[in-house]
Coordinates of C-alpha atoms and ligand atoms in Angstrom, one line a residue:
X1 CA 0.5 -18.4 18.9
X2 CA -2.6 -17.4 17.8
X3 CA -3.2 -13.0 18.0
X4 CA -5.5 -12.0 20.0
X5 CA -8.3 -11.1 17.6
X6 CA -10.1 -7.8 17.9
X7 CA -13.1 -6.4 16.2
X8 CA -14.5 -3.5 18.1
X9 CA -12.9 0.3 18.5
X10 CA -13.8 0.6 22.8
X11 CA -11.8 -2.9 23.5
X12 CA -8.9 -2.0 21.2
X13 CA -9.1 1.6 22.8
X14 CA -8.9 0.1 26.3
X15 CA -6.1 -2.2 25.4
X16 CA -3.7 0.3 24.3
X17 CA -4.4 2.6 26.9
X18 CA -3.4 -0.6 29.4
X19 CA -0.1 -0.9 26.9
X20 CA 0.7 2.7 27.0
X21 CA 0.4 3.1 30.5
X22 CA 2.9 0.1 30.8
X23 CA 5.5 1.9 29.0
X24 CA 4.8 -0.4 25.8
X25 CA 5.4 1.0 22.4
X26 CA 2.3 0.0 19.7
X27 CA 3.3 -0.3 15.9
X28 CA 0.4 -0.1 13.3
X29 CA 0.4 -2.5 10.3
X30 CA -2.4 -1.4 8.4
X31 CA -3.9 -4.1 5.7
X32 CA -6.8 -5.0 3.8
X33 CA -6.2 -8.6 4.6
X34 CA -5.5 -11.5 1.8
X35 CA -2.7 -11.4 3.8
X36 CA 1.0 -12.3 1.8
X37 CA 4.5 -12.1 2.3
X38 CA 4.5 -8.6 1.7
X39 CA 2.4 -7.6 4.5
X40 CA 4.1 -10.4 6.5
X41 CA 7.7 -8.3 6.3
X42 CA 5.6 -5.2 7.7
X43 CA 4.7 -7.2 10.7
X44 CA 8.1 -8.5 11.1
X45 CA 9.4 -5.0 11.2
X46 CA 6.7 -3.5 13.5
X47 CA 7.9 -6.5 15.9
X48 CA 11.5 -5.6 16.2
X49 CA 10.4 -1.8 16.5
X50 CA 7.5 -2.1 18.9
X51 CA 6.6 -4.0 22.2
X52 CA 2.9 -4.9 20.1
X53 CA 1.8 -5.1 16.8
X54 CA -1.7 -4.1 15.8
X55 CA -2.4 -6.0 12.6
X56 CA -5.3 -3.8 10.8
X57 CA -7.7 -6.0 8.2
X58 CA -10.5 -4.2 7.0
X59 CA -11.4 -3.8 3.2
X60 CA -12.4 -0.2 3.6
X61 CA -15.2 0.8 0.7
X62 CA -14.4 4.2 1.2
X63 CA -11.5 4.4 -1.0
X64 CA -13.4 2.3 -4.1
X65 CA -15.0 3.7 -6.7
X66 CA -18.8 2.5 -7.4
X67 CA -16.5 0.8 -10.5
X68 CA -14.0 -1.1 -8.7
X69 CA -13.3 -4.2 -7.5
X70 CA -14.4 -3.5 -3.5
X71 CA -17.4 -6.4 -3.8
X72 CA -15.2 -9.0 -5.2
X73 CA -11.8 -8.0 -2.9
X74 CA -10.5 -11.2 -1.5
X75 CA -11.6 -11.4 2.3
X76 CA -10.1 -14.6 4.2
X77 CA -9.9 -13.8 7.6
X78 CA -9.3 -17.4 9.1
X79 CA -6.2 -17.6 6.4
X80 CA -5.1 -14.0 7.4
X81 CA -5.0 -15.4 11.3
X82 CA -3.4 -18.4 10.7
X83 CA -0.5 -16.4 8.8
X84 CA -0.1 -14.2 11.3
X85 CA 0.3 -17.1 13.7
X86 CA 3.4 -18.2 12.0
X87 CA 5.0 -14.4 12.8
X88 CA 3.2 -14.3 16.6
X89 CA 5.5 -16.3 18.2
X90 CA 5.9 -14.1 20.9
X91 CA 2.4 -13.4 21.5
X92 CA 2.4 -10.1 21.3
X93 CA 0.7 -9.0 17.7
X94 CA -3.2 -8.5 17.9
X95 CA -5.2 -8.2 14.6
X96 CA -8.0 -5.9 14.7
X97 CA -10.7 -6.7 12.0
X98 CA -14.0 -4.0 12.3
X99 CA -16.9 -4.2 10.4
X100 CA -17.9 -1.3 8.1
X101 CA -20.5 -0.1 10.8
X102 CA -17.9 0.2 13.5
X103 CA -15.8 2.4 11.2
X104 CA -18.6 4.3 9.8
X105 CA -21.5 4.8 11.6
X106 CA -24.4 6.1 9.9
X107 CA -23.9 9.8 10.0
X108 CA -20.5 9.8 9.2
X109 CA -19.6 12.8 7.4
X110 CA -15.8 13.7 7.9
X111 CA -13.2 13.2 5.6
X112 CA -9.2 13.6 5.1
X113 CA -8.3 15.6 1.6
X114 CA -4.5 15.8 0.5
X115 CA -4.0 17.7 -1.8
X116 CA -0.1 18.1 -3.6
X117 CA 0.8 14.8 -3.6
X118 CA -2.5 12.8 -3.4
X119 CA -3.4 15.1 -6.8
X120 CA -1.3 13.3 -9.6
X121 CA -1.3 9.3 -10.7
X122 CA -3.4 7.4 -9.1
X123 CA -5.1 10.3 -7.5
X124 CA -5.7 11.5 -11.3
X125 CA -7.0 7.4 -12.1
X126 CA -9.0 7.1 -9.1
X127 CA -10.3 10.4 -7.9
X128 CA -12.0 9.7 -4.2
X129 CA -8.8 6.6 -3.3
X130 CA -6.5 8.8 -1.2
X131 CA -9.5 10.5 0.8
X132 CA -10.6 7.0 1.4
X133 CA -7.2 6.0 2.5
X134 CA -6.4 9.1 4.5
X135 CA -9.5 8.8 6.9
X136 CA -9.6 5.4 7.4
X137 CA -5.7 5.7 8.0
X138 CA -5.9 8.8 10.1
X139 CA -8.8 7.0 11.9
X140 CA -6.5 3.4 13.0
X141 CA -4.4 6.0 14.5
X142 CA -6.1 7.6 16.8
X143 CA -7.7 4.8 17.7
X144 CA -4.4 2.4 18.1
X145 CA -2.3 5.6 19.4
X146 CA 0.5 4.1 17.2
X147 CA 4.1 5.3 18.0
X148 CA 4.8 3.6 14.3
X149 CA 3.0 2.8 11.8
X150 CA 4.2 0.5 8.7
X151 CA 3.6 1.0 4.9
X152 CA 5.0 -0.7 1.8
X153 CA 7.0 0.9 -1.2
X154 CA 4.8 -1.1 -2.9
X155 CA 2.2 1.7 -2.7
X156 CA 4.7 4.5 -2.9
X157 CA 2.4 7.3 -3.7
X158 CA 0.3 6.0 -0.5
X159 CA 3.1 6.8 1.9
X160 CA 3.9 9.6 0.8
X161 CA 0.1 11.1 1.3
X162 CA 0.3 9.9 4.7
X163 CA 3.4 11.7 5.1
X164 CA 1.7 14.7 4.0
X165 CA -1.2 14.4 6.6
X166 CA 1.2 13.5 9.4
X167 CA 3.0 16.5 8.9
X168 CA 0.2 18.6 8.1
X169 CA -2.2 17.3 11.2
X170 CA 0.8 17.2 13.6
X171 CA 0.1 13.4 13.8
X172 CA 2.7 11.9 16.4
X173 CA 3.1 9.0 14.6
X174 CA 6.8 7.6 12.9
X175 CA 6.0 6.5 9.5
X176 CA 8.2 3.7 8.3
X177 CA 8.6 2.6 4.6
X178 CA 9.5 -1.1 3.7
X179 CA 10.3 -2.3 0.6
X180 CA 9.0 -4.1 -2.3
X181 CA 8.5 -8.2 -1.7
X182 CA 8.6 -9.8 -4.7
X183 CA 7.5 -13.2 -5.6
X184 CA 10.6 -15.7 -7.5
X185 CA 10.2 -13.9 -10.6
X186 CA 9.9 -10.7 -9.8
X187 CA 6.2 -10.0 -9.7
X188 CA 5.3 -8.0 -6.8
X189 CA 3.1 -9.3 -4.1
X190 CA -0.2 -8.4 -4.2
X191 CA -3.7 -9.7 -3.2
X192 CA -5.2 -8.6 -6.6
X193 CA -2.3 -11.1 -8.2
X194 CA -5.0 -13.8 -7.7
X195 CA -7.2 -12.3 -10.0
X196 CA -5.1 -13.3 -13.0
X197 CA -5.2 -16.2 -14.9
X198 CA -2.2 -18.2 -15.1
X199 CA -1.5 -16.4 -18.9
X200 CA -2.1 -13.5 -17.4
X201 CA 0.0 -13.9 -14.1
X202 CA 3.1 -14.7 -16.6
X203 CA 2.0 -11.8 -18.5
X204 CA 2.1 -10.0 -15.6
X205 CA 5.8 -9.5 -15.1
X206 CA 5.9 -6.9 -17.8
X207 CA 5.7 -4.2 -14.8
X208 CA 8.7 -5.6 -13.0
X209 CA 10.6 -6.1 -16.4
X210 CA 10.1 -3.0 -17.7
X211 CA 11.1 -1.4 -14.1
X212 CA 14.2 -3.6 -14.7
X213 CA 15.6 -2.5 -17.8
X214 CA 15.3 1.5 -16.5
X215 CA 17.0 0.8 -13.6
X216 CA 19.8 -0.3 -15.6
X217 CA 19.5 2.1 -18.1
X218 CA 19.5 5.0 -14.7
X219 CA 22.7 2.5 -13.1
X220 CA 24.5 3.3 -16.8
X221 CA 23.9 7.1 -16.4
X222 CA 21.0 7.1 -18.9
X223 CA 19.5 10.5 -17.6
X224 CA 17.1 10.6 -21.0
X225 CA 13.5 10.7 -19.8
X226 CA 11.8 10.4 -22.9
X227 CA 14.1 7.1 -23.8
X228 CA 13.6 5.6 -20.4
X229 CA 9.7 6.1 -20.3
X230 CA 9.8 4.4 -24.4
X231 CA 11.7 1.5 -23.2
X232 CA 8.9 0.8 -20.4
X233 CA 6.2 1.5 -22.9
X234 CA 7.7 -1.4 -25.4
X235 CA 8.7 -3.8 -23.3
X236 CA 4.8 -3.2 -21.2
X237 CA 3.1 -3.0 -24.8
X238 CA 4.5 -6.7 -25.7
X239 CA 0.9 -8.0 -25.6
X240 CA -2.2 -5.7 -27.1
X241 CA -4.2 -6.4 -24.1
X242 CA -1.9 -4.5 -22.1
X243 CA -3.0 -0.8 -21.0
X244 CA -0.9 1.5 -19.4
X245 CA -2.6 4.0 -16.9
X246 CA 0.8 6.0 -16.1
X247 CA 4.3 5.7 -16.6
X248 CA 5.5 8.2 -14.3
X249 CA 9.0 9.6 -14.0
X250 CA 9.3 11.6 -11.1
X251 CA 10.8 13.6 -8.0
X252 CA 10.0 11.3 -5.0
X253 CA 9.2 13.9 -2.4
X254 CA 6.6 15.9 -4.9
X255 CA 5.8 13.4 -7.5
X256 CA 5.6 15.7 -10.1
X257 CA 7.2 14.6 -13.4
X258 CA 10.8 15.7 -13.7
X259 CA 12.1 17.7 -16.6
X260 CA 13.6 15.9 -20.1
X261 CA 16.9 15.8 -18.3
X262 CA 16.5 13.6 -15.0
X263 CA 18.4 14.5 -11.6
X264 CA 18.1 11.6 -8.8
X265 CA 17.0 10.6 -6.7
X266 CA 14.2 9.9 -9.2
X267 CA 11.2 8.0 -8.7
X268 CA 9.2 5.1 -11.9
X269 CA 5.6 4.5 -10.9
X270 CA 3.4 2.3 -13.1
X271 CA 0.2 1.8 -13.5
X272 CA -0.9 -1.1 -16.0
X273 CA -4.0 -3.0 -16.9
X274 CA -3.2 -7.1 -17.6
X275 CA -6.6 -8.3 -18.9
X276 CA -9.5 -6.8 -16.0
X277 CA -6.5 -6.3 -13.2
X278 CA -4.8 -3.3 -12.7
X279 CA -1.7 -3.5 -11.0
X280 CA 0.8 -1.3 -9.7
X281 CA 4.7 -1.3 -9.0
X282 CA 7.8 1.5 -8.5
X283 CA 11.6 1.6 -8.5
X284 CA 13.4 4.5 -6.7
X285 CA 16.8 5.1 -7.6
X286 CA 19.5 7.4 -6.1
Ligands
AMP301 P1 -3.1 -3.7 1.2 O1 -3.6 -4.8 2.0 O2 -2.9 -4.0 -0.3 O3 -3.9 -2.4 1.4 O4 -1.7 -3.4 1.7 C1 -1.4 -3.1 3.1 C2 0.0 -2.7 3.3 O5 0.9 -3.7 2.8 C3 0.4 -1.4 2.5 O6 1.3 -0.6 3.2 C4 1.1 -2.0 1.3 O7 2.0 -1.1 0.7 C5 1.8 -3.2 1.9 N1 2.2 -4.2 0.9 C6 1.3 -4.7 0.0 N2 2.0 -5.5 -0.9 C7 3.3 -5.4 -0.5 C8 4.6 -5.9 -1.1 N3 4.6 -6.7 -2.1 N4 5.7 -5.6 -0.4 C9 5.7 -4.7 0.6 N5 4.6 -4.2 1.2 C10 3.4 -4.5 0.6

């Protein structure tokens, strides 16, 4: 079935006011839209968890940089709607696509700051992301009054700023984390994968590699940072066009790096540059 499409903040308002006061429980899948698999397995989630499933596709320029890739971010809105056709079989998710002026009127001037956890990695790389991401998160959900709302490992460090602002903003919201969806190989699914080249997509699977080998090394009771962090470096370094942002090896909860001697659970986040496109991945283990 086709969702219900929705682009305005007063009619989504209205219709999960109507839903709450049914006794219907709302589940919030936020996305930027180039919609894959991996956002996919949030909607299927949300559906078993909640009566309705607001689909959120909006490629929010508040958390680019004037030097990233905001202008030429993938929008295909009649692709997104058909894919989530093929999950909307019981006619009850509704995708809610606003422009840039319904989200931010002129004269907007309010913005959510983490600190702690939105400080290190890719708050370090890319200063103004998680303030970008924190309001326009904070801001679907108030306006969907979410009971849950559904994030990917993928972006690790992502959930756990929203943790932080849910716990610090009394937000009554249930976060829930799914994991990683990975294509055959093991790349993880991403809407910047199209950006590379067919070279560079094979290239690519460095991250996931790399990711690979610690977790064995970590399954084999390696506990050596420094050795775990070189293997990811060589086996990522293969190809000189390859540049690493971060290797992180850290305490999930904080995400600050853990000592020379690792205790799990312990988080791996990487940051790498194939060619122009950065991309991201994470293991936890323990
Ligand atoms: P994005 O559209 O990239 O902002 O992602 C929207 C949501 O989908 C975020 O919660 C992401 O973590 C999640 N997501 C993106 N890629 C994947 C993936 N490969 N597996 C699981 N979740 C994903």
């Amino acid at each position: 079935m086709k969702p219900q499409l929705i682009h305005d903040c007063a009619t989504l308002r209205s219709l999960v006011q109507s839903l709450h006061r049914q006794g219907k429980t709302v589940g919030l899948c936020p996305t930027m839209g180039a919609l894959h698999e991996g956002h996919l397995s949030l909607v299927r989630e949300s559906l078993k968890r909640a009566d309705v499933t607001v689909v959120s596709i909006f490629v929010n320029p508040t958390q680019f940089a004037p030097n990233e890739d905001f202008d030429k971010y993938p929008r295909t809105l009649e692709k997104d709607l058909e894919l989530l056709e093929t999950v909307n079989q019981g006619g009850n998710v509704v995708a809610f696509s606003p422009s840039a002026e319904e989200m931010y009127p002129s004269e907007f001037h309010t913005y959510v700051d983490v600190a702690g956890v939105a400080k290190p990695l890719e708050g370090a790389f890319r200063p103004i992301h998680f303030r970008g991401v924190a309001t326009v998160v904070l801001k679907l959900f108030l306006m969907t009054q979410a009971d849950f709302a559904f994030f990917g490992q993928k972006d690790f460090q992502q959930v756990q700023v929203i943790r932080q602002f849910v716990r610090d903003l009394n937000v009554p919201i249930e976060i829930v984390m799914c994991p990683i969806i990975r294509e055959a190989d093991g790349l993880a699914r991403s809407s910047r994968n199209r950006y590379l080249d067919p070279d560079a997509r094979q290239r690519a699977l460095v991250l996931c590699q790399s990711l690979k080998i610690a977790r064995g090394m970590l399954e084999n009771g390696c506990r050596d940072r420094d050795l775990i962090r070189e293997e990811i470096r060589k086996t990522i370094e293969i190809h000189p066009s390859h540049k690493i942002d971060y290797i992180a090896v850290v305490n999930p909860d904080t995400l600050l790096e853990q000592g020379p001697e690792l205790t799990l659970p312990v988080a791996i986040l990487l940051a790498v540059k194939i060619g122009e496109t950065r991309l991201i991945d994470n293991i936890l283990v323990g």
